[in-house]
Amino acid sequence: MKPRVLIVEDEPGIADTLQYALRTDGFEPAWCATGEAALQSVAANPPALVILDVGLPDASGFEVFKRLRALAEHLPVIFLTARSDEIDRVVGLELGADDYVAKPFSPRELVARVRSILRRSGGRPETPVAVPVPVPPAPRSPPLAVDEGRMQVRYYGRLLELSRYEFGLLKTLASRPGHVFTREALLDRVWGDASDSMDRTVDAHVKTVRAKLKAVAPRLDPIRTLRGSGYALAEDLPADPGEITDRRMA
């Protein structure tokens, strides 16, 4: 019977590459894009090993790891992350992870690590604990989540396609919700020394960012305009855009 390896990774391209490499090397890969789906999968069909991304859209990989170990105490886990900071590696290993691999990585090397860990552990999937373990609900991601390392912004869980300046604009506004940034301040923070930038440049980029935000949550306008002053990010974004009725945020 082929050892089943569960991949918990929100980037389909990376997940596809890992599944192909594992399948080619004689494993049975499975894929989940969120931490909650991974917990359900492990409870229903325990794998021999889990490859767990630290940066998941619904929860921290470290928190998901703790909940996985509550289900299966000795389940082998390899952390996968875009971060190379030593502190992240130390945290993962101190929690009890079996290995830690930073992106970009060699699929062959990762598969070799999987095989080595399973050889040490015997490669047998664990049976979940029979007694239900109280599990706290996974923390909900903020409505607007900025990942500076990846230069990405997620709005209600959806990854936005942003240009460099659109990302800088949203990152600046999100750094202090409710604070009014003047056009001059935004030009200085986002465009820097770009001599050809003008106030209308800020206005044009705010317009395109608003359109991308509305494509995700049409009834919300989280960027407030203060005429003659500048722009601010609303402080009271709802946890779920579906909670909005006739309220308008301007």
CSV table of C-alpha atoms in Angstrom, one decimal, residues 92-244:
chain,number,residue,atom,x,y,z
A,92,GLY,CA,8.5,25.3,13.8
A,93,LEU,CA,11.1,22.9,15.1
A,94,GLU,CA,10.5,23.8,18.8
A,95,LEU,CA,6.8,23.0,18.3
A,96,GLY,CA,8.0,19.5,17.3
A,97,ALA,CA,8.0,19.5,13.5
A,98,ASP,CA,10.1,16.8,11.9
A,99,ASP,CA,11.6,19.1,9.3
A,100,TYR,CA,11.4,22.6,7.8
A,101,VAL,CA,11.8,23.5,4.1
A,102,ALA,CA,12.0,27.1,2.7
A,103,LYS,CA,10.7,28.1,-0.7
A,104,PRO,CA,12.0,27.9,-3.4
A,105,PHE,CA,12.9,24.2,-2.9
A,106,SER,CA,13.8,21.2,-4.9
A,107,PRO,CA,10.8,18.8,-5.2
A,108,ARG,CA,13.3,15.8,-5.4
A,109,GLU,CA,15.0,16.9,-2.2
A,110,LEU,CA,11.7,17.4,-0.4
A,111,VAL,CA,10.5,13.9,-1.5
A,112,ALA,CA,13.8,12.5,-0.2
A,113,ARG,CA,13.2,14.1,3.2
A,114,VAL,CA,9.7,12.7,3.2
A,115,ARG,CA,11.1,9.2,2.5
A,116,SER,CA,13.8,9.6,5.2
A,117,ILE,CA,11.2,10.7,7.9
A,118,LEU,CA,8.8,7.9,7.0
A,119,ARG,CA,11.7,5.4,7.2
A,120,ARG,CA,12.5,6.6,10.7
A,121,SER,CA,8.8,6.6,11.8
A,122,GLY,CA,7.8,3.3,10.1
A,123,GLY,CA,5.6,5.1,7.6
A,124,ARG,CA,2.3,3.9,9.3
A,125,PRO,CA,-0.6,6.4,9.5
A,126,GLU,CA,-1.9,7.0,13.0
A,127,THR,CA,-5.4,6.3,14.2
A,128,PRO,CA,-7.0,9.5,15.4
A,129,VAL,CA,-7.8,9.6,19.1
A,130,ALA,CA,-11.1,8.1,19.9
A,131,VAL,CA,-12.1,10.7,22.4
A,132,PRO,CA,-13.1,14.0,20.8
A,133,VAL,CA,-10.7,16.8,21.6
A,134,PRO,CA,-12.1,20.3,22.1
A,135,VAL,CA,-10.6,22.3,19.3
A,136,PRO,CA,-10.9,26.1,19.4
A,137,PRO,CA,-12.2,27.7,16.2
A,138,ALA,CA,-9.5,28.8,13.8
A,139,PRO,CA,-8.9,32.5,14.0
A,140,ARG,CA,-10.6,34.4,11.2
A,141,SER,CA,-8.3,36.3,8.8
A,142,PRO,CA,-8.8,40.1,8.8
A,143,PRO,CA,-10.9,41.5,6.0
A,144,LEU,CA,-7.8,43.1,4.5
A,145,ALA,CA,-4.6,41.1,5.0
A,146,VAL,CA,-1.3,42.5,3.8
A,147,ASP,CA,1.7,40.1,3.3
A,148,GLU,CA,4.7,42.4,2.8
A,149,GLY,CA,7.1,39.5,2.2
A,150,ARG,CA,5.1,38.3,-0.8
A,151,MET,CA,3.9,41.7,-1.8
A,152,GLN,CA,0.3,40.4,-1.7
A,153,VAL,CA,-3.0,41.6,-0.4
A,154,ARG,CA,-6.0,39.3,0.4
A,155,TYR,CA,-9.4,40.9,0.7
A,156,TYR,CA,-11.9,38.7,2.4
A,157,GLY,CA,-9.7,35.7,1.5
A,158,ARG,CA,-9.4,36.6,-2.2
A,159,LEU,CA,-5.9,37.4,-3.5
A,160,LEU,CA,-5.9,40.7,-5.4
A,161,GLU,CA,-4.0,41.2,-8.6
A,162,LEU,CA,-2.1,44.5,-7.9
A,163,SER,CA,0.6,46.5,-9.5
A,164,ARG,CA,3.6,47.7,-7.5
A,165,TYR,CA,2.1,51.1,-6.8
A,166,GLU,CA,-1.4,49.7,-6.0
A,167,PHE,CA,0.2,47.3,-3.5
A,168,GLY,CA,2.1,50.2,-1.9
A,169,LEU,CA,-1.0,52.3,-1.7
A,170,LEU,CA,-3.1,49.6,0.0
A,171,LYS,CA,-0.2,48.7,2.3
A,172,THR,CA,0.2,52.4,3.4
A,173,LEU,CA,-3.6,52.9,4.0
A,174,ALA,CA,-3.8,49.6,5.9
A,175,SER,CA,-0.9,50.5,8.1
A,176,ARG,CA,-3.1,53.0,10.0
A,177,PRO,CA,-6.9,52.4,9.4
A,178,GLY,CA,-8.9,55.6,10.0
A,179,HIS,CA,-5.8,57.8,9.5
A,180,VAL,CA,-6.2,60.3,6.7
A,181,PHE,CA,-3.1,60.3,4.4
A,182,THR,CA,-2.8,63.4,2.2
A,183,ARG,CA,-2.0,63.0,-1.5
A,184,GLU,CA,1.4,64.4,-0.8
A,185,ALA,CA,2.1,61.8,2.0
A,186,LEU,CA,0.9,59.0,-0.3
A,187,LEU,CA,3.1,60.2,-3.2
A,188,ASP,CA,6.1,60.4,-0.8
A,189,ARG,CA,5.5,56.9,0.7
A,190,VAL,CA,4.5,55.0,-2.4
A,191,TRP,CA,6.1,56.8,-5.3
A,192,GLY,CA,9.2,58.1,-3.5
A,193,ASP,CA,11.3,60.3,-5.7
A,194,ALA,CA,9.3,59.7,-8.9
A,195,SER,CA,9.5,63.2,-10.4
A,196,ASP,CA,6.7,62.6,-12.9
A,197,SER,CA,4.1,61.7,-10.1
A,198,MET,CA,1.3,64.2,-9.4
A,199,ASP,CA,-1.8,64.3,-7.2
A,200,ARG,CA,-3.9,62.9,-10.1
A,201,THR,CA,-1.6,59.9,-10.1
A,202,VAL,CA,-2.8,59.0,-6.5
A,203,ASP,CA,-6.5,59.6,-7.5
A,204,ALA,CA,-6.1,57.3,-10.6
A,205,HIS,CA,-4.6,54.5,-8.5
A,206,VAL,CA,-7.2,54.8,-5.8
A,207,LYS,CA,-9.8,54.4,-8.5
A,208,THR,CA,-8.3,51.2,-9.8
A,209,VAL,CA,-7.8,49.8,-6.3
A,210,ARG,CA,-11.4,50.6,-5.4
A,211,ALA,CA,-12.6,48.7,-8.5
A,212,LYS,CA,-10.6,45.6,-7.5
A,213,LEU,CA,-11.9,45.7,-4.0
A,214,LYS,CA,-15.5,46.1,-5.2
A,215,ALA,CA,-15.1,43.1,-7.5
A,216,VAL,CA,-14.7,41.1,-4.3
A,217,ALA,CA,-17.3,42.9,-2.1
A,218,PRO,CA,-19.5,45.0,-4.3
A,219,ARG,CA,-21.5,46.6,-1.4
A,220,LEU,CA,-18.4,47.9,0.4
A,221,ASP,CA,-16.1,50.9,-0.3
A,222,PRO,CA,-13.4,50.6,2.3
A,223,ILE,CA,-11.4,53.6,1.1
A,224,ARG,CA,-12.8,56.8,2.4
A,225,THR,CA,-12.3,60.1,0.5
A,226,LEU,CA,-12.0,63.3,2.4
A,227,ARG,CA,-12.3,66.1,-0.1
A,228,GLY,CA,-9.4,68.5,0.0
A,229,SER,CA,-7.5,66.3,2.4
A,230,GLY,CA,-6.8,62.8,1.2
A,231,TYR,CA,-7.7,59.1,1.7
A,232,ALA,CA,-8.2,56.7,4.6
A,233,LEU,CA,-9.0,53.1,5.1
A,234,ALA,CA,-12.2,52.5,7.0
A,235,GLU,CA,-11.7,51.2,10.5
A,236,ASP,CA,-14.9,49.2,10.8
A,237,LEU,CA,-14.8,46.7,8.0
A,238,PRO,CA,-17.3,43.8,8.7
A,239,ALA,CA,-15.8,40.4,9.3
A,240,ASP,CA,-18.1,39.1,6.5
A,241,PRO,CA,-19.1,41.3,3.6
A,242,GLY,CA,-22.4,39.3,3.6
A,243,GLU,CA,-23.3,41.0,6.9
A,244,ILE,CA,-23.8,44.3,5.1
